[in-house]
Coordinates of C-alpha atoms and ligand atoms in Angstrom, one line a residue:
D1 CA -6.6 19.1 -12.7
S2 CA -7.6 21.6 -10.1
V3 CA -8.6 19.8 -6.4
F4 CA -11.4 21.6 -6.7
N5 CA -12.6 20.4 -10.0
H6 CA -15.5 18.5 -8.5
V7 CA -16.9 21.8 -7.6
V8 CA -20.1 22.3 -9.6
R9 CA -21.0 26.1 -10.5
A10 CA -24.3 27.5 -8.6
P11 CA -26.7 29.6 -9.8
E12 CA -27.0 33.2 -9.0
D13 CA -28.5 34.2 -6.0
P14 CA -32.6 35.0 -6.8
I15 CA -32.4 38.9 -6.1
L16 CA -28.8 39.5 -6.5
G17 CA -28.6 37.3 -9.4
V18 CA -31.2 40.2 -11.0
T19 CA -29.0 42.8 -10.7
V20 CA -26.0 40.8 -12.7
A21 CA -28.1 40.3 -15.9
Y22 CA -29.3 43.9 -15.7
N23 CA -25.4 45.0 -15.9
K24 CA -24.9 42.9 -18.8
D25 CA -27.5 44.1 -20.8
T26 CA -26.5 47.4 -23.4
S27 CA -29.8 48.7 -23.7
P28 CA -29.8 52.3 -23.1
N29 CA -33.8 51.9 -21.6
K30 CA -33.1 49.3 -19.2
L31 CA -34.5 49.2 -16.2
N32 CA -33.5 47.4 -12.5
L33 CA -36.5 46.7 -10.2
G34 CA -35.1 43.4 -8.9
V35 CA -32.9 44.8 -5.7
G36 CA -34.5 46.8 -3.0
A37 CA -32.2 50.0 -2.6
Y38 CA -33.5 53.5 -2.6
R39 CA -33.0 55.6 -5.8
T40 CA -33.5 59.2 -6.2
E41 CA -35.8 60.8 -8.8
E42 CA -32.6 60.6 -11.4
G43 CA -32.5 56.8 -10.4
K44 CA -29.2 57.7 -8.4
P45 CA -28.2 56.2 -4.8
L46 CA -28.8 58.6 -2.2
V47 CA -26.8 58.8 1.1
L48 CA -28.6 60.9 3.2
S49 CA -27.6 64.4 4.1
V50 CA -27.6 63.8 7.9
V51 CA -25.4 60.6 7.0
R52 CA -22.6 63.0 5.2
Q53 CA -23.3 65.2 8.5
A54 CA -22.4 62.5 10.8
E55 CA -19.8 61.4 8.8
Q56 CA -18.0 64.7 8.5
S57 CA -17.9 65.2 12.4
L58 CA -16.5 61.8 12.8
V59 CA -13.9 62.5 10.8
N60 CA -13.1 65.3 12.4
D61 CA -12.5 64.4 15.5
P62 CA -8.9 63.2 16.1
S63 CA -9.6 61.5 19.6
R64 CA -11.6 58.8 17.4
V65 CA -9.3 55.9 17.1
K66 CA -9.8 52.1 15.2
E67 CA -10.0 50.3 18.0
Y68 CA -11.8 47.0 18.1
L69 CA -15.1 47.5 19.3
P70 CA -16.5 44.8 22.0
I71 CA -18.2 41.3 20.7
I72 CA -21.4 43.0 21.1
G73 CA -20.4 46.2 19.3
L74 CA -20.9 50.1 20.1
A75 CA -22.8 50.2 23.8
E76 CA -24.6 53.6 22.7
F77 CA -25.4 52.6 19.3
N78 CA -27.0 48.9 20.9
K79 CA -28.9 51.3 23.8
L80 CA -30.3 53.8 21.0
S81 CA -31.3 50.8 19.0
A82 CA -33.2 49.4 21.6
K83 CA -35.4 52.3 22.6
L84 CA -35.7 53.2 18.1
I85 CA -37.7 50.1 17.8
C86 CA -39.4 49.8 21.5
G87 CA -40.2 53.4 22.0
A88 CA -38.4 55.4 24.1
D89 CA -40.4 55.0 27.3
S90 CA -40.3 51.4 27.3
P91 CA -40.6 50.0 30.5
A92 CA -39.1 46.7 29.5
I93 CA -35.9 49.0 28.4
Q94 CA -36.2 51.0 31.8
E95 CA -36.4 47.5 33.6
N96 CA -33.3 46.6 31.9
R97 CA -34.2 43.1 30.9
V98 CA -33.6 44.2 26.9
T99 CA -30.2 43.0 25.4
T100 CA -29.0 44.4 22.5
V101 CA -26.0 43.3 20.5
Q102 CA -24.9 45.0 17.0
C103 CA -24.9 42.7 14.2
L104 CA -24.1 42.7 10.6
S105 CA -27.2 44.4 9.5
G106 CA -30.4 42.8 9.1
T107 CA -29.3 39.5 7.9
G108 CA -26.3 39.2 10.3
S109 CA -29.0 40.0 13.6
L110 CA -31.5 37.3 12.0
R111 CA -28.5 34.6 12.0
V112 CA -27.1 35.3 15.8
G113 CA -30.8 35.5 16.6
G114 CA -31.2 32.1 15.2
E115 CA -28.1 30.3 16.2
F116 CA -28.6 31.5 19.8
L117 CA -32.1 30.0 19.5
A118 CA -31.0 27.1 18.0
R119 CA -28.3 26.6 21.1
H120 CA -30.5 27.8 23.8
Y121 CA -34.2 27.5 23.1
H122 CA -36.3 24.6 23.7
E123 CA -38.4 24.6 20.4
R124 CA -36.7 24.3 17.4
T125 CA -38.9 25.0 14.5
I126 CA -39.8 28.6 13.0
Y127 CA -42.4 29.4 11.3
I128 CA -42.1 31.7 8.1
P129 CA -44.5 33.5 6.0
Q130 CA -45.4 32.4 2.6
P131 CA -44.0 33.9 1.1
T132 CA -41.2 35.6 2.3
W133 CA -37.8 37.2 1.7
G134 CA -35.7 34.4 0.0
N135 CA -32.9 34.4 2.4
H136 CA -35.1 33.7 5.1
P137 CA -35.2 29.9 5.1
K138 CA -31.5 29.7 4.4
V139 CA -30.6 31.6 6.9
F140 CA -32.5 30.2 9.8
T141 CA -31.6 26.6 8.3
L142 CA -27.9 27.2 8.3
A143 CA -28.7 28.4 12.0
G144 CA -29.7 24.9 12.9
L145 CA -33.6 25.7 13.2
S146 CA -36.0 23.8 11.1
V147 CA -38.3 25.9 8.9
K148 CA -41.8 25.5 8.6
Y149 CA -44.1 27.8 6.4
Y150 CA -47.3 29.7 7.5
R151 CA -50.3 30.6 5.2
Y152 CA -49.9 34.7 4.5
Y153 CA -50.4 35.7 1.3
D154 CA -54.0 35.2 -0.7
P155 CA -53.1 35.7 -4.7
G156 CA -56.7 35.8 -4.8
T157 CA -57.3 38.9 -3.4
R158 CA -53.7 40.0 -3.5
G159 CA -54.0 40.1 0.5
L160 CA -53.3 38.7 3.6
D161 CA -54.4 35.4 4.1
F162 CA -55.5 36.1 7.8
Q163 CA -57.8 32.4 8.2
G164 CA -55.0 31.0 6.9
L165 CA -52.5 32.5 8.8
L166 CA -54.5 31.8 12.6
E167 CA -55.3 28.1 11.5
D168 CA -51.4 27.7 11.1
L169 CA -49.9 29.6 13.8
G170 CA -52.9 27.7 15.8
S171 CA -52.0 24.7 14.8
A172 CA -48.3 24.8 15.6
P173 CA -46.4 23.1 18.6
S174 CA -46.7 25.3 21.4
G175 CA -43.5 27.0 22.0
A176 CA -42.6 27.0 18.3
V177 CA -40.8 30.5 17.3
V178 CA -42.5 32.5 14.7
L179 CA -41.1 35.1 12.0
L180 CA -42.9 37.8 11.8
H181 CA -42.0 41.2 9.3
A182 CA -42.3 43.7 11.5
C183 CA -44.1 46.2 8.6
A184 CA -43.7 46.4 4.8
H185 CA -44.1 42.9 4.6
N186 CA -41.0 41.4 1.7
P187 CA -41.9 40.6 -1.3
T188 CA -46.2 40.8 -0.8
G189 CA -46.2 44.7 0.5
V190 CA -49.3 43.3 2.6
D191 CA -49.2 43.8 6.4
P192 CA -51.8 43.1 8.9
T193 CA -54.1 45.9 10.2
V194 CA -53.6 46.9 14.3
E195 CA -56.8 44.9 15.0
Q196 CA -55.0 41.7 13.1
W197 CA -51.7 42.1 14.7
E198 CA -53.9 42.0 18.1
Q199 CA -55.3 38.8 17.2
I200 CA -52.2 37.5 15.9
R201 CA -50.5 38.5 19.4
Q202 CA -53.4 36.9 21.4
L203 CA -53.3 33.5 19.6
M204 CA -49.3 33.7 19.9
R205 CA -49.0 34.7 23.8
S206 CA -52.3 31.7 24.6
K207 CA -49.7 29.2 22.7
Q208 CA -46.4 30.3 23.9
L209 CA -45.5 30.9 20.5
L210 CA -41.9 33.0 20.2
P211 CA -42.2 36.2 18.2
F212 CA -39.0 37.3 16.1
F213 CA -39.4 40.5 14.5
D214 CA -37.6 41.2 11.3
S215 CA -37.6 45.2 11.0
A216 CA -36.1 45.9 8.0
Y217 CA -37.9 49.1 7.1
Q218 CA -39.3 51.0 10.0
G219 CA -39.8 54.2 9.0
F220 CA -39.4 53.7 5.6
A221 CA -42.8 51.9 4.8
S222 CA -45.3 55.0 6.1
G223 CA -42.5 57.8 6.6
S224 CA -43.0 57.2 10.7
L225 CA -40.6 55.3 12.4
D226 CA -43.2 55.3 15.4
A227 CA -46.1 53.8 13.4
D228 CA -43.8 51.3 11.4
A229 CA -42.5 50.1 14.9
Q230 CA -46.3 49.2 16.6
S231 CA -46.2 45.3 15.7
V232 CA -43.1 45.4 17.9
R233 CA -44.3 47.4 20.4
M234 CA -47.5 45.7 21.0
F235 CA -45.6 42.7 21.6
V236 CA -43.0 44.3 23.8
A237 CA -45.8 46.2 25.9
D238 CA -47.6 42.9 27.3
G239 CA -44.5 42.0 29.2
G240 CA -43.7 38.9 27.1
E241 CA -40.7 37.9 25.5
C242 CA -39.6 38.4 21.8
L243 CA -36.7 38.7 19.4
V244 CA -36.2 41.8 17.0
A245 CA -33.3 42.1 14.0
Q246 CA -33.3 45.8 13.0
S247 CA -31.6 47.1 10.0
Y248 CA -30.4 50.5 9.3
A249 CA -29.6 49.6 5.4
K250 CA -32.9 51.0 4.0
N251 CA -34.2 53.8 7.2
M252 CA -30.4 55.3 6.9
G253 CA -29.2 54.7 3.7
L254 CA -26.3 52.6 5.0
Y255 CA -26.9 49.4 2.9
G256 CA -23.0 48.7 2.6
E257 CA -21.8 49.4 6.1
R258 CA -24.0 46.4 7.3
V259 CA -25.1 48.1 10.5
G260 CA -27.7 46.5 12.7
A261 CA -28.7 45.4 15.9
L262 CA -30.8 41.8 17.7
S263 CA -32.7 43.0 20.3
I264 CA -33.8 39.7 22.9
V265 CA -36.6 41.3 25.1
C266 CA -36.5 39.1 28.4
K267 CA -38.5 38.4 31.4
T268 CA -36.1 40.1 33.5
S269 CA -33.0 41.5 33.6
D270 CA -31.3 39.0 35.1
V271 CA -32.4 36.5 32.2
A272 CA -31.3 39.3 29.8
G273 CA -28.0 39.4 31.4
K274 CA -27.4 35.6 30.7
V275 CA -28.6 36.1 27.1
E276 CA -26.1 38.4 26.7
S277 CA -23.5 36.2 27.8
Q278 CA -24.7 33.8 25.5
L279 CA -25.0 35.4 22.5
K280 CA -21.4 36.6 22.9
L281 CA -20.5 32.9 22.5
V282 CA -22.5 33.2 19.3
I283 CA -20.6 36.0 17.8
R284 CA -17.1 35.1 18.9
P285 CA -16.2 32.3 17.0
M286 CA -18.5 33.9 13.8
Y287 CA -16.8 37.2 13.4
S288 CA -15.2 38.3 16.6
N289 CA -16.5 41.9 16.8
P290 CA -19.0 44.2 14.2
P291 CA -17.2 47.0 12.5
L292 CA -16.8 50.3 13.8
H293 CA -18.0 53.2 11.1
G294 CA -21.8 52.4 10.6
A295 CA -22.9 52.2 14.3
S296 CA -20.7 55.4 15.2
I297 CA -23.0 57.1 12.4
V298 CA -26.2 55.8 13.8
A299 CA -24.9 56.6 17.0
T300 CA -24.4 60.0 16.0
I301 CA -27.4 60.7 14.6
L302 CA -29.9 59.4 17.0
R303 CA -28.1 60.8 20.4
D304 CA -28.3 64.2 18.7
K305 CA -31.9 65.6 18.5
D306 CA -31.6 67.8 15.6
M307 CA -29.7 65.1 13.5
Y308 CA -31.9 63.2 14.5
N309 CA -35.3 65.4 13.8
E310 CA -33.2 65.9 10.0
W311 CA -32.9 62.3 9.6
T312 CA -36.6 62.1 10.2
I313 CA -37.1 64.3 7.4
E314 CA -35.4 62.7 5.2
L315 CA -36.6 59.4 5.9
K316 CA -40.3 61.1 5.4
A317 CA -39.3 62.0 1.9
M318 CA -37.6 59.2 0.9
A319 CA -41.1 56.9 1.6
D320 CA -43.1 59.9 0.1
R321 CA -41.5 59.5 -3.3
I322 CA -42.2 55.6 -3.1
I323 CA -45.9 56.1 -2.3
S324 CA -45.8 58.7 -5.3
M325 CA -44.5 56.3 -7.6
R326 CA -47.2 54.3 -6.6
H327 CA -49.7 56.2 -7.4
Q328 CA -48.0 57.2 -10.5
L329 CA -47.9 53.5 -11.9
F330 CA -51.6 53.0 -10.5
E331 CA -52.9 56.2 -13.1
A332 CA -50.4 55.1 -15.8
L333 CA -52.2 51.8 -15.8
K334 CA -55.6 53.4 -15.9
T335 CA -55.0 55.6 -18.4
R336 CA -53.8 52.7 -20.6
G337 CA -57.1 50.9 -19.7
T338 CA -54.4 47.6 -18.6
P339 CA -57.0 44.8 -18.2
G340 CA -57.4 43.9 -14.5
D341 CA -57.8 45.4 -10.9
W342 CA -54.4 47.1 -10.0
S343 CA -55.4 49.0 -6.9
H344 CA -53.0 46.6 -5.1
I345 CA -50.1 48.9 -6.6
I346 CA -51.7 51.4 -4.0
K347 CA -52.7 49.5 -1.5
Q348 CA -49.7 47.6 -0.6
I349 CA -47.0 49.0 2.1
G350 CA -43.2 49.8 1.6
M351 CA -40.6 49.1 -0.9
F352 CA -42.2 46.7 -3.1
T353 CA -44.8 45.9 -5.2
F354 CA -46.1 42.4 -5.8
T355 CA -47.4 42.7 -8.8
G356 CA -49.2 39.3 -9.5
L357 CA -47.1 39.1 -12.9
N358 CA -46.3 35.3 -13.5
S359 CA -42.9 34.1 -14.4
E360 CA -43.8 34.2 -18.0
Q361 CA -44.4 37.7 -17.8
V362 CA -41.8 38.5 -16.1
A363 CA -39.6 36.9 -18.9
F364 CA -41.4 38.7 -21.5
M365 CA -40.8 42.3 -20.0
R366 CA -37.0 41.4 -19.7
Q367 CA -36.6 40.3 -22.9
E368 CA -38.9 42.9 -24.9
Y369 CA -38.9 46.2 -22.7
H370 CA -35.5 45.6 -20.6
I371 CA -37.1 45.4 -17.5
Y372 CA -35.6 43.5 -14.6
M373 CA -37.3 42.0 -11.6
T374 CA -37.4 38.8 -9.4
S375 CA -39.3 35.6 -11.3
D376 CA -42.1 36.0 -8.6
G377 CA -43.6 39.6 -10.2
R378 CA -42.0 41.3 -7.5
I379 CA -41.1 44.9 -8.5
S380 CA -38.9 47.3 -6.2
M381 CA -40.7 51.2 -6.2
A382 CA -37.8 52.7 -5.0
G383 CA -36.0 51.9 -8.4
L384 CA -38.7 54.1 -10.6
S385 CA -38.8 57.2 -11.1
S386 CA -41.4 59.5 -13.1
R387 CA -39.5 59.6 -16.2
T388 CA -39.7 55.3 -16.2
V389 CA -43.1 55.0 -15.2
P390 CA -44.4 55.1 -18.6
H391 CA -42.1 52.8 -19.7
L392 CA -42.8 50.1 -17.1
A393 CA -46.4 50.5 -17.5
D394 CA -46.1 49.8 -21.5
A395 CA -44.6 46.7 -20.5
I396 CA -47.1 45.6 -18.0
H397 CA -49.5 46.4 -20.6
A398 CA -47.8 44.5 -23.3
A399 CA -47.4 42.0 -20.9
V400 CA -50.9 41.2 -19.8
T401 CA -52.9 41.7 -23.3
Ligands
PMP501 N1 -35.3 41.2 6.0 C1 -35.9 41.4 4.8 C2 -37.7 41.4 4.9 C3 -35.4 42.3 4.1 O1 -36.0 42.6 2.9 C4 -33.7 42.3 4.1 C5 -33.1 43.7 2.9 N2 -33.3 43.2 1.4 C6 -33.0 42.2 5.2 C7 -34.0 41.3 6.0 C8 -31.8 42.3 5.4 O2 -31.2 43.1 4.5 P1 -29.6 43.8 5.1 O3 -29.0 42.3 5.8 O4 -29.3 44.8 4.2 O5 -30.2 45.0 6.6

């Protein structure tokens, strides 16, 4: 007779629950392609060597203490993060009209941004792509915004539904917030081209739609930090306002350190200062101030020219391994003569392939081949290796024939 007797058991998280099921599987051939975390060719988690180096230098510095950070986090980290996403020579940064606050990875940055908008922005509706990362609707709803969808993916072409996207944003109320994946759209791996981004930008600016970028994969998609920031930089360059949530989970492999940043690009430095003062009021009662260690690692790497260069090399190696997995899987299906067009595997961008497999096929592959993925048929390419590609190709072949 607990006072909590009435509490009903909640379902597992649709993404993290895949790992729970995987962990219970005793097959030696089991393969987890559910969660988006990088694995080496040997299937092991990777700590970047430049991260180890930065941690070593932090540990060896006796002047480092464990005091609280300010509410908005480590100042140098914030400055360097804004530069990383906007570009080192960004006029918006030089003009001091970007406010950046350190947050709990990408998720925390989205949540703080959402709460700020719900309190201080005139239009409470946020449009998110259909489909999108499963946490987006929950984060923004709980932040106090009203969530609507815009068309994004066309299952017929396994590509962008560009016409649908333009129509839906075109009929959104003036001023609405629009969530955009900066690159490597999750779960589809389908991104607009630069020309399409330009059209989206023109439409959004003409309707005063407010862009909120989710940048969880900068550098991780193409291997280039600049190329993967291009969409954001187009919107910053036009002088208009936008929000950007950055995560260092993937591109520095700092998943569990929970390090990220929210930047709000404003029209003037006076507005940016006032916005920052209100961000503090959002953060203080939520978690008071962010953790020190991850942000110190990032700042150590970003401030040092040699470490920064080493990071870009390790980052490119991760991106390249993922791209190579795409080619290997595509070739393996071709070799097997698996029915259907699988070219989307090599066309899609980033960590995930949106296979097009339906939930019955996904269940079949889990049952018969011990391969785990989300029920929408999304697989993490980073969880694959040359050794496991044949097993996956066999399973896909069996599932569709
Ligand atoms: N946005 C997208 C699109 C993501 O895929 C993820 C990670 N799966 C995140 C945000 C946030 O991740 P984190 O909070 O670990 O930085």
